[in-house]
């Protein structure tokens, strides 16, 4: 879950980066939305990390937090990125899709009175893919281009 702490810190720097003199309203709203997104995932991450794994309701509690996380990622995918960052909207959509699949798979993995390790691993992989896309978005917002052999970004040519 250390990845989410880095995302939160990156979001704060994104806020600083995007808060330039004479900023426009769309950019201001986007910055606030990104800050809110990172704050929410950080709060959910903290709650997940504070679950007592030995408690009888630990898996139910985890699944409830994951459901909340899925909703936050879905909201993230609906963000209207400013024109200069439009090319990142597909990554936001993908991150939400991966998180939705991860949460669904975690629910399947923690089935009624059973635990399916391979389904949980599939869920973890999708969970990681969702966060990887968020990290990539934040890198681009900072003016950096991530070096990832699996990354393909199509820049708009409007």
Short mmCIF file of N, CA and C in Angstrom, two decimals:
data_model
loop_
_atom_site.label_atom_id
_atom_site.label_comp_id
_atom_site.label_asym_id
_atom_site.label_seq_id
_atom_site.Cartn_x
_atom_site.Cartn_y
_atom_site.Cartn_z
N UNK A 1 0.81 -1.18 0.00
CA UNK A 1 0.00 0.00 0.00
C UNK A 1 0.87 1.26 0.00
N UNK A 2 2.19 1.11 0.02
CA UNK A 2 3.09 2.26 -0.03
C UNK A 2 2.89 3.06 -1.31
N UNK A 3 2.42 2.40 -2.36
CA UNK A 3 2.20 3.04 -3.64
C UNK A 3 1.20 4.20 -3.50
N UNK A 4 0.20 4.02 -2.65
CA UNK A 4 -0.82 5.06 -2.50
C UNK A 4 -0.27 6.26 -1.75
N UNK A 5 0.68 6.04 -0.87
CA UNK A 5 1.31 7.16 -0.18
C UNK A 5 2.08 7.99 -1.20
N UNK A 6 2.79 7.32 -2.10
CA UNK A 6 3.51 8.04 -3.15
C UNK A 6 2.55 8.80 -4.05
N UNK A 7 1.40 8.20 -4.33
CA UNK A 7 0.41 8.87 -5.17
C UNK A 7 -0.11 10.12 -4.46
N UNK A 8 -0.33 10.03 -3.17
CA UNK A 8 -0.81 11.18 -2.41
C UNK A 8 0.21 12.31 -2.45
N UNK A 9 1.46 11.96 -2.23
CA UNK A 9 2.52 12.97 -2.28
C UNK A 9 2.61 13.55 -3.67
N UNK A 10 2.53 12.71 -4.68
CA UNK A 10 2.58 13.19 -6.06
C UNK A 10 1.41 14.11 -6.35
N UNK A 11 0.25 13.81 -5.79
CA UNK A 11 -0.92 14.66 -6.01
C UNK A 11 -0.71 16.05 -5.42
N UNK A 12 -0.08 16.09 -4.27
CA UNK A 12 0.21 17.39 -3.67
C UNK A 12 1.14 18.20 -4.56
N UNK A 13 2.15 17.55 -5.10
CA UNK A 13 3.05 18.24 -6.02
C UNK A 13 2.32 18.62 -7.31
N UNK A 14 1.38 17.79 -7.73
CA UNK A 14 0.58 18.12 -8.90
C UNK A 14 -0.21 19.39 -8.64
N UNK A 15 -0.75 19.50 -7.45
CA UNK A 15 -1.48 20.72 -7.08
C UNK A 15 -0.60 21.94 -7.19
N UNK A 16 0.62 21.83 -6.72
CA UNK A 16 1.56 22.94 -6.81
C UNK A 16 1.89 23.22 -8.27
N UNK A 17 2.14 22.19 -9.04
CA UNK A 17 2.47 22.32 -10.45
C UNK A 17 1.36 23.01 -11.23
N UNK A 18 0.13 22.60 -10.96
CA UNK A 18 -1.00 23.13 -11.71
C UNK A 18 -1.49 24.47 -11.20
N UNK A 19 -0.98 24.94 -10.08
CA UNK A 19 -1.45 26.22 -9.54
C UNK A 19 -0.49 27.33 -9.96
N UNK A 20 -0.62 27.73 -11.19
CA UNK A 20 0.23 28.78 -11.73
C UNK A 20 -0.54 30.10 -11.72
N UNK A 21 0.20 31.20 -11.88
CA UNK A 21 -0.44 32.51 -11.95
C UNK A 21 -1.39 32.55 -13.14
N UNK A 22 -2.51 33.18 -12.97
CA UNK A 22 -3.46 33.32 -14.05
C UNK A 22 -4.10 32.01 -14.47
N UNK A 23 -4.19 31.05 -13.56
CA UNK A 23 -4.74 29.75 -13.91
C UNK A 23 -6.21 29.87 -14.28
N UNK A 24 -6.65 28.97 -15.12
CA UNK A 24 -8.05 29.02 -15.55
C UNK A 24 -8.92 28.16 -14.63
N UNK A 25 -10.20 28.39 -14.73
CA UNK A 25 -11.15 27.70 -13.86
C UNK A 25 -11.13 26.19 -14.05
N UNK A 26 -11.05 25.75 -15.31
CA UNK A 26 -11.03 24.31 -15.58
C UNK A 26 -9.82 23.65 -14.93
N UNK A 27 -8.68 24.30 -15.02
CA UNK A 27 -7.46 23.75 -14.42
C UNK A 27 -7.56 23.75 -12.89
N UNK A 28 -8.16 24.79 -12.33
CA UNK A 28 -8.35 24.85 -10.89
C UNK A 28 -9.26 23.71 -10.42
N UNK A 29 -10.36 23.50 -11.12
CA UNK A 29 -11.29 22.43 -10.76
C UNK A 29 -10.63 21.06 -10.91
N UNK A 30 -9.86 20.89 -11.97
CA UNK A 30 -9.15 19.63 -12.19
C UNK A 30 -8.17 19.37 -11.06
N UNK A 31 -7.42 20.40 -10.67
CA UNK A 31 -6.46 20.25 -9.58
C UNK A 31 -7.17 19.82 -8.30
N UNK A 32 -8.30 20.47 -8.00
CA UNK A 32 -9.07 20.12 -6.81
C UNK A 32 -9.57 18.68 -6.90
N UNK A 33 -10.05 18.29 -8.07
CA UNK A 33 -10.55 16.92 -8.25
C UNK A 33 -9.44 15.90 -8.07
N UNK A 34 -8.26 16.19 -8.59
CA UNK A 34 -7.12 15.27 -8.42
C UNK A 34 -6.73 15.18 -6.95
N UNK A 35 -6.69 16.33 -6.28
CA UNK A 35 -6.37 16.32 -4.84
C UNK A 35 -7.39 15.50 -4.06
N UNK A 36 -8.67 15.70 -4.38
CA UNK A 36 -9.74 14.95 -3.70
C UNK A 36 -9.59 13.45 -3.94
N UNK A 37 -9.32 13.08 -5.19
CA UNK A 37 -9.14 11.67 -5.54
C UNK A 37 -8.01 11.06 -4.72
N UNK A 38 -6.87 11.72 -4.70
CA UNK A 38 -5.71 11.18 -3.97
C UNK A 38 -5.96 11.13 -2.47
N UNK A 39 -6.66 12.12 -1.95
CA UNK A 39 -6.98 12.11 -0.53
C UNK A 39 -7.90 10.94 -0.19
N UNK A 40 -8.91 10.72 -1.02
CA UNK A 40 -9.85 9.63 -0.76
C UNK A 40 -9.16 8.26 -0.82
N UNK A 41 -8.31 8.06 -1.83
CA UNK A 41 -7.66 6.75 -1.89
C UNK A 41 -6.68 6.57 -0.74
N UNK A 42 -6.09 7.64 -0.30
CA UNK A 42 -5.20 7.56 0.85
C UNK A 42 -5.98 7.19 2.12
N UNK A 43 -7.15 7.80 2.29
CA UNK A 43 -7.98 7.49 3.46
C UNK A 43 -8.44 6.03 3.44
N UNK A 44 -8.85 5.56 2.27
CA UNK A 44 -9.30 4.16 2.16
C UNK A 44 -8.13 3.22 2.40
N UNK A 45 -6.97 3.57 1.87
CA UNK A 45 -5.78 2.75 2.09
C UNK A 45 -5.46 2.65 3.58
N UNK A 46 -5.54 3.75 4.28
CA UNK A 46 -5.29 3.75 5.72
C UNK A 46 -6.29 2.84 6.43
N UNK A 47 -7.55 2.95 6.04
CA UNK A 47 -8.58 2.11 6.66
C UNK A 47 -8.33 0.63 6.39
N UNK A 48 -7.94 0.31 5.16
CA UNK A 48 -7.63 -1.08 4.81
C UNK A 48 -6.46 -1.60 5.65
N UNK A 49 -5.44 -0.78 5.77
CA UNK A 49 -4.26 -1.20 6.55
C UNK A 49 -4.54 -1.33 8.03
N UNK A 50 -5.63 -0.72 8.50
CA UNK A 50 -5.99 -0.80 9.92
C UNK A 50 -6.97 -1.93 10.23
N UNK A 51 -7.32 -2.72 9.25
CA UNK A 51 -8.22 -3.85 9.49
C UNK A 51 -7.49 -4.90 10.32
N UNK A 52 -8.17 -5.39 11.33
CA UNK A 52 -7.62 -6.47 12.15
C UNK A 52 -7.82 -7.77 11.37
N UNK A 53 -6.74 -8.28 10.82
CA UNK A 53 -6.82 -9.48 9.97
C UNK A 53 -7.34 -10.70 10.72
N UNK A 54 -7.27 -10.68 12.03
CA UNK A 54 -7.73 -11.81 12.83
C UNK A 54 -9.23 -11.73 13.17
N UNK A 55 -9.82 -10.58 12.89
CA UNK A 55 -11.25 -10.40 13.22
C UNK A 55 -12.12 -11.27 12.32
N UNK A 56 -13.25 -11.71 12.88
CA UNK A 56 -14.17 -12.56 12.12
C UNK A 56 -14.73 -11.85 10.89
N UNK A 57 -14.87 -10.55 10.96
CA UNK A 57 -15.46 -9.80 9.85
C UNK A 57 -14.42 -9.09 8.98
N UNK A 58 -13.16 -9.50 9.09
CA UNK A 58 -12.07 -8.82 8.37
C UNK A 58 -12.30 -8.81 6.86
N UNK A 59 -12.70 -9.94 6.29
CA UNK A 59 -12.90 -9.97 4.83
C UNK A 59 -14.09 -9.11 4.43
N UNK A 60 -15.16 -9.09 5.23
CA UNK A 60 -16.30 -8.23 4.93
C UNK A 60 -15.91 -6.76 4.98
N UNK A 61 -15.10 -6.42 5.97
CA UNK A 61 -14.64 -5.05 6.11
C UNK A 61 -13.75 -4.66 4.92
N UNK A 62 -12.85 -5.55 4.54
CA UNK A 62 -11.99 -5.30 3.39
C UNK A 62 -12.82 -5.09 2.13
N UNK A 63 -13.77 -5.96 1.90
CA UNK A 63 -14.60 -5.85 0.69
C UNK A 63 -15.40 -4.56 0.67
N UNK A 64 -15.86 -4.11 1.82
CA UNK A 64 -16.60 -2.84 1.88
C UNK A 64 -15.69 -1.67 1.51
N UNK A 65 -14.46 -1.68 2.01
CA UNK A 65 -13.51 -0.62 1.65
C UNK A 65 -13.15 -0.69 0.16
N UNK A 66 -13.01 -1.89 -0.36
CA UNK A 66 -12.72 -2.03 -1.78
C UNK A 66 -13.89 -1.53 -2.63
N UNK A 67 -15.10 -1.76 -2.18
CA UNK A 67 -16.27 -1.21 -2.89
C UNK A 67 -16.19 0.32 -2.92
N UNK A 68 -15.82 0.90 -1.79
CA UNK A 68 -15.65 2.36 -1.74
C UNK A 68 -14.56 2.82 -2.69
N UNK A 69 -13.47 2.08 -2.73
CA UNK A 69 -12.37 2.41 -3.62
C UNK A 69 -12.80 2.36 -5.08
N UNK A 70 -13.60 1.37 -5.42
CA UNK A 70 -14.11 1.25 -6.78
C UNK A 70 -14.94 2.49 -7.16
N UNK A 71 -15.76 2.96 -6.25
CA UNK A 71 -16.57 4.15 -6.50
C UNK A 71 -15.68 5.37 -6.72
N UNK A 72 -14.62 5.49 -5.94
CA UNK A 72 -13.70 6.61 -6.09
C UNK A 72 -13.01 6.54 -7.45
N UNK A 73 -12.60 5.35 -7.87
CA UNK A 73 -11.97 5.20 -9.18
C UNK A 73 -12.95 5.48 -10.32
N UNK A 74 -14.21 5.11 -10.15
CA UNK A 74 -15.20 5.41 -11.16
C UNK A 74 -15.40 6.92 -11.29
N UNK A 75 -15.38 7.62 -10.18
CA UNK A 75 -15.47 9.09 -10.21
C UNK A 75 -14.25 9.69 -10.90
N UNK A 76 -13.09 9.11 -10.63
CA UNK A 76 -11.86 9.54 -11.28
C UNK A 76 -11.97 9.42 -12.79
N UNK A 77 -12.54 8.32 -13.27
CA UNK A 77 -12.69 8.11 -14.70
C UNK A 77 -13.64 9.12 -15.34
N UNK A 78 -14.54 9.66 -14.56
CA UNK A 78 -15.49 10.65 -15.09
C UNK A 78 -14.94 12.07 -15.07
N UNK A 79 -13.74 12.26 -14.52
CA UNK A 79 -13.15 13.60 -14.48
C UNK A 79 -13.00 14.15 -15.90
N UNK A 80 -13.24 15.43 -16.01
CA UNK A 80 -13.02 16.10 -17.29
C UNK A 80 -11.62 16.70 -17.24
N UNK A 81 -10.69 16.06 -17.92
CA UNK A 81 -9.31 16.52 -17.92
C UNK A 81 -9.21 17.79 -18.76
N UNK A 82 -8.41 18.77 -18.32
CA UNK A 82 -8.21 19.98 -19.12
C UNK A 82 -7.63 19.60 -20.49
N UNK A 83 -7.84 20.46 -21.44
CA UNK A 83 -7.45 20.19 -22.82
C UNK A 83 -6.00 19.73 -22.96
N UNK A 84 -5.09 20.35 -22.21
CA UNK A 84 -3.68 19.98 -22.34
C UNK A 84 -3.37 18.59 -21.79
N UNK A 85 -4.32 18.00 -21.07
CA UNK A 85 -4.13 16.66 -20.52
C UNK A 85 -5.17 15.66 -21.03
N UNK A 86 -5.89 16.02 -22.07
CA UNK A 86 -6.92 15.13 -22.62
C UNK A 86 -6.39 13.74 -22.94
N UNK A 87 -5.16 13.66 -23.37
CA UNK A 87 -4.59 12.37 -23.77
C UNK A 87 -4.49 11.38 -22.61
N UNK A 88 -4.70 11.86 -21.38
CA UNK A 88 -4.62 10.99 -20.21
C UNK A 88 -5.96 10.41 -19.79
N UNK A 89 -7.03 10.89 -20.38
CA UNK A 89 -8.37 10.43 -19.97
C UNK A 89 -8.55 8.92 -20.17
N UNK A 90 -8.00 8.37 -21.25
CA UNK A 90 -8.11 6.92 -21.47
C UNK A 90 -7.45 6.13 -20.36
N UNK A 91 -6.32 6.64 -19.85
CA UNK A 91 -5.66 5.95 -18.73
C UNK A 91 -6.53 5.99 -17.47
N UNK A 92 -7.21 7.10 -17.25
CA UNK A 92 -8.12 7.19 -16.11
C UNK A 92 -9.26 6.18 -16.27
N UNK A 93 -9.78 6.07 -17.49
CA UNK A 93 -10.83 5.08 -17.75
C UNK A 93 -10.33 3.67 -17.49
N UNK A 94 -9.12 3.38 -18.00
CA UNK A 94 -8.55 2.05 -17.80
C UNK A 94 -8.32 1.75 -16.32
N UNK A 95 -7.85 2.75 -15.58
CA UNK A 95 -7.60 2.52 -14.16
C UNK A 95 -8.90 2.14 -13.45
N UNK A 96 -9.99 2.81 -13.82
CA UNK A 96 -11.28 2.49 -13.22
C UNK A 96 -11.74 1.08 -13.61
N UNK A 97 -11.56 0.73 -14.87
CA UNK A 97 -11.96 -0.61 -15.33
C UNK A 97 -11.17 -1.69 -14.60
N UNK A 98 -9.87 -1.48 -14.43
CA UNK A 98 -9.06 -2.45 -13.71
C UNK A 98 -9.47 -2.54 -12.24
N UNK A 99 -9.78 -1.40 -11.63
CA UNK A 99 -10.19 -1.44 -10.23
C UNK A 99 -11.52 -2.16 -10.10
N UNK A 100 -12.45 -1.91 -11.00
CA UNK A 100 -13.74 -2.59 -10.95
C UNK A 100 -13.55 -4.10 -11.06
N UNK A 101 -12.69 -4.52 -11.97
CA UNK A 101 -12.42 -5.95 -12.13
C UNK A 101 -11.73 -6.51 -10.88
N UNK A 102 -10.82 -5.74 -10.30
CA UNK A 102 -10.14 -6.19 -9.09
C UNK A 102 -11.13 -6.39 -7.95
N UNK A 103 -12.00 -5.43 -7.76
CA UNK A 103 -12.97 -5.51 -6.66
C UNK A 103 -13.92 -6.69 -6.87
N UNK A 104 -14.39 -6.84 -8.10
CA UNK A 104 -15.26 -7.99 -8.41
C UNK A 104 -14.55 -9.30 -8.11
N UNK A 105 -13.30 -9.38 -8.50
CA UNK A 105 -12.52 -10.60 -8.28
C UNK A 105 -12.24 -10.84 -6.80
N UNK A 106 -11.98 -9.77 -6.06
CA UNK A 106 -11.81 -9.94 -4.61
C UNK A 106 -13.08 -10.48 -3.98
N UNK A 107 -14.23 -9.97 -4.42
CA UNK A 107 -15.50 -10.49 -3.90
C UNK A 107 -15.62 -11.99 -4.23
N UNK A 108 -15.23 -12.37 -5.44
CA UNK A 108 -15.27 -13.78 -5.82
C UNK A 108 -14.27 -14.61 -5.01
N UNK A 109 -13.09 -14.03 -4.77
CA UNK A 109 -12.05 -14.76 -4.04
C UNK A 109 -12.45 -15.05 -2.59
N UNK A 110 -13.18 -14.12 -2.00
CA UNK A 110 -13.63 -14.29 -0.62
C UNK A 110 -15.07 -14.80 -0.61
N UNK A 111 -15.33 -15.83 -1.40
CA UNK A 111 -16.67 -16.39 -1.51
C UNK A 111 -17.20 -16.90 -0.18
N UNK A 112 -18.41 -17.35 -0.22
CA UNK A 112 -19.08 -17.85 0.98
C UNK A 112 -18.25 -18.98 1.61
N UNK A 113 -17.72 -18.70 2.80
CA UNK A 113 -16.96 -19.68 3.59
C UNK A 113 -15.79 -20.32 2.85
N UNK A 114 -15.21 -19.60 1.88
CA UNK A 114 -14.05 -20.14 1.17
C UNK A 114 -13.16 -18.99 0.70
N UNK A 115 -11.96 -19.36 0.31
CA UNK A 115 -11.01 -18.38 -0.21
C UNK A 115 -10.34 -19.00 -1.41
N UNK A 116 -10.36 -18.31 -2.55
CA UNK A 116 -9.75 -18.81 -3.76
C UNK A 116 -8.49 -17.99 -4.03
N UNK A 117 -7.35 -18.62 -3.82
CA UNK A 117 -6.07 -17.92 -3.94
C UNK A 117 -5.79 -17.44 -5.36
N UNK A 118 -6.11 -18.22 -6.38
CA UNK A 118 -5.82 -17.79 -7.75
C UNK A 118 -6.70 -16.61 -8.16
N UNK A 119 -7.93 -16.59 -7.69
CA UNK A 119 -8.81 -15.45 -7.98
C UNK A 119 -8.32 -14.21 -7.24
N UNK A 120 -7.84 -14.39 -6.03
CA UNK A 120 -7.28 -13.27 -5.27
C UNK A 120 -6.03 -12.72 -5.96
N UNK A 121 -5.21 -13.59 -6.52
CA UNK A 121 -4.02 -13.14 -7.25
C UNK A 121 -4.42 -12.37 -8.50
N UNK A 122 -5.41 -12.84 -9.22
CA UNK A 122 -5.93 -12.12 -10.38
C UNK A 122 -6.45 -10.74 -9.95
N UNK A 123 -7.12 -10.68 -8.84
CA UNK A 123 -7.63 -9.41 -8.31
C UNK A 123 -6.46 -8.48 -7.98
N UNK A 124 -5.44 -9.01 -7.32
CA UNK A 124 -4.27 -8.20 -6.96
C UNK A 124 -3.59 -7.62 -8.19
N UNK A 125 -3.49 -8.42 -9.26
CA UNK A 125 -2.86 -7.94 -10.49
C UNK A 125 -3.66 -6.78 -11.10
N UNK A 126 -4.97 -6.89 -11.10
CA UNK A 126 -5.80 -5.82 -11.63
C UNK A 126 -5.73 -4.57 -10.74
N UNK A 127 -5.68 -4.79 -9.46
CA UNK A 127 -5.52 -3.71 -8.49
C UNK A 127 -4.22 -2.94 -8.78
N UNK A 128 -3.15 -3.68 -9.01
CA UNK A 128 -1.86 -3.07 -9.34
C UNK A 128 -1.91 -2.32 -10.66
N UNK A 129 -2.59 -2.89 -11.63
CA UNK A 129 -2.72 -2.22 -12.93
C UNK A 129 -3.47 -0.89 -12.79
N UNK A 130 -4.48 -0.87 -11.96
CA UNK A 130 -5.25 0.36 -11.74
C UNK A 130 -4.34 1.44 -11.17
N UNK A 131 -3.57 1.09 -10.14
CA UNK A 131 -2.70 2.07 -9.51
C UNK A 131 -1.53 2.47 -10.41
N UNK A 132 -1.07 1.56 -11.23
CA UNK A 132 0.02 1.88 -12.14
C UNK A 132 -0.42 3.00 -13.09
N UNK A 133 -1.65 2.94 -13.56
CA UNK A 133 -2.16 3.97 -14.46
C UNK A 133 -2.29 5.32 -13.76
N UNK A 134 -2.65 5.28 -12.50
CA UNK A 134 -2.72 6.53 -11.74
C UNK A 134 -1.32 7.12 -11.60
N UNK A 135 -0.34 6.29 -11.32
CA UNK A 135 1.04 6.77 -11.22
C UNK A 135 1.51 7.38 -12.54
N UNK A 136 1.16 6.75 -13.64
CA UNK A 136 1.55 7.26 -14.96
C UNK A 136 0.89 8.62 -15.20
N UNK A 137 -0.38 8.74 -14.88
CA UNK A 137 -1.08 10.01 -15.05
C UNK A 137 -0.38 11.10 -14.25
N UNK A 138 -0.09 10.81 -13.00
CA UNK A 138 0.56 11.81 -12.15
C UNK A 138 1.94 12.17 -12.69
N UNK A 139 2.67 11.19 -13.21
CA UNK A 139 3.97 11.50 -13.82
C UNK A 139 3.82 12.48 -14.97
N UNK A 140 2.87 12.23 -15.83
CA UNK A 140 2.64 13.13 -16.96
C UNK A 140 2.21 14.52 -16.48
N UNK A 141 1.39 14.57 -15.45
CA UNK A 141 0.96 15.86 -14.92
C UNK A 141 2.15 16.65 -14.37
N UNK A 142 3.19 15.95 -13.96
CA UNK A 142 4.41 16.59 -13.46
C UNK A 142 5.38 16.92 -14.59
N UNK A 143 4.99 16.62 -15.81
CA UNK A 143 5.85 16.92 -16.95
C UNK A 143 6.88 15.85 -17.24
N UNK A 144 6.74 14.70 -16.61
CA UNK A 144 7.66 13.59 -16.82
C UNK A 144 7.00 12.57 -17.73
N UNK A 145 7.78 11.89 -18.53
CA UNK A 145 7.24 10.82 -19.35
C UNK A 145 7.79 9.50 -18.83
N UNK A 146 6.93 8.69 -18.23
CA UNK A 146 7.38 7.41 -17.66
C UNK A 146 8.02 6.52 -18.72
N UNK A 147 9.06 5.84 -18.31
CA UNK A 147 9.73 4.89 -19.20
C UNK A 147 9.20 3.50 -18.89
N UNK A 148 8.19 3.09 -19.64
CA UNK A 148 7.54 1.80 -19.40
C UNK A 148 7.34 1.12 -20.75
N UNK A 149 7.95 -0.05 -20.96
CA UNK A 149 7.83 -0.71 -22.26
C UNK A 149 6.40 -1.11 -22.60
N UNK A 150 5.53 -1.22 -21.60
CA UNK A 150 4.14 -1.60 -21.86
C UNK A 150 3.23 -0.39 -22.05
N UNK A 151 3.80 0.82 -21.97
CA UNK A 151 3.00 2.03 -22.02
C UNK A 151 2.90 2.56 -23.44
N UNK A 152 1.66 2.79 -23.86
CA UNK A 152 1.41 3.43 -25.15
C UNK A 152 0.43 4.55 -24.92
N UNK A 153 0.86 5.77 -25.25
CA UNK A 153 0.02 6.95 -25.09
C UNK A 153 -0.16 7.56 -26.46
N UNK A 154 -1.41 7.83 -26.80
CA UNK A 154 -1.70 8.51 -28.05
C UNK A 154 -2.05 9.95 -27.73
N UNK A 155 -1.20 10.86 -28.17
CA UNK A 155 -1.45 12.26 -27.95
C UNK A 155 -2.44 12.75 -28.97
N UNK A 156 -3.40 13.57 -28.51
CA UNK A 156 -4.41 14.12 -29.41
C UNK A 156 -3.79 15.06 -30.41
N UNK A 157 -4.40 15.13 -31.59
CA UNK A 157 -3.88 16.03 -32.63
C UNK A 157 -5.01 16.93 -33.12
N UNK A 158 -5.77 17.47 -32.17
CA UNK A 158 -6.88 18.34 -32.53
C UNK A 158 -6.40 19.66 -33.04
#
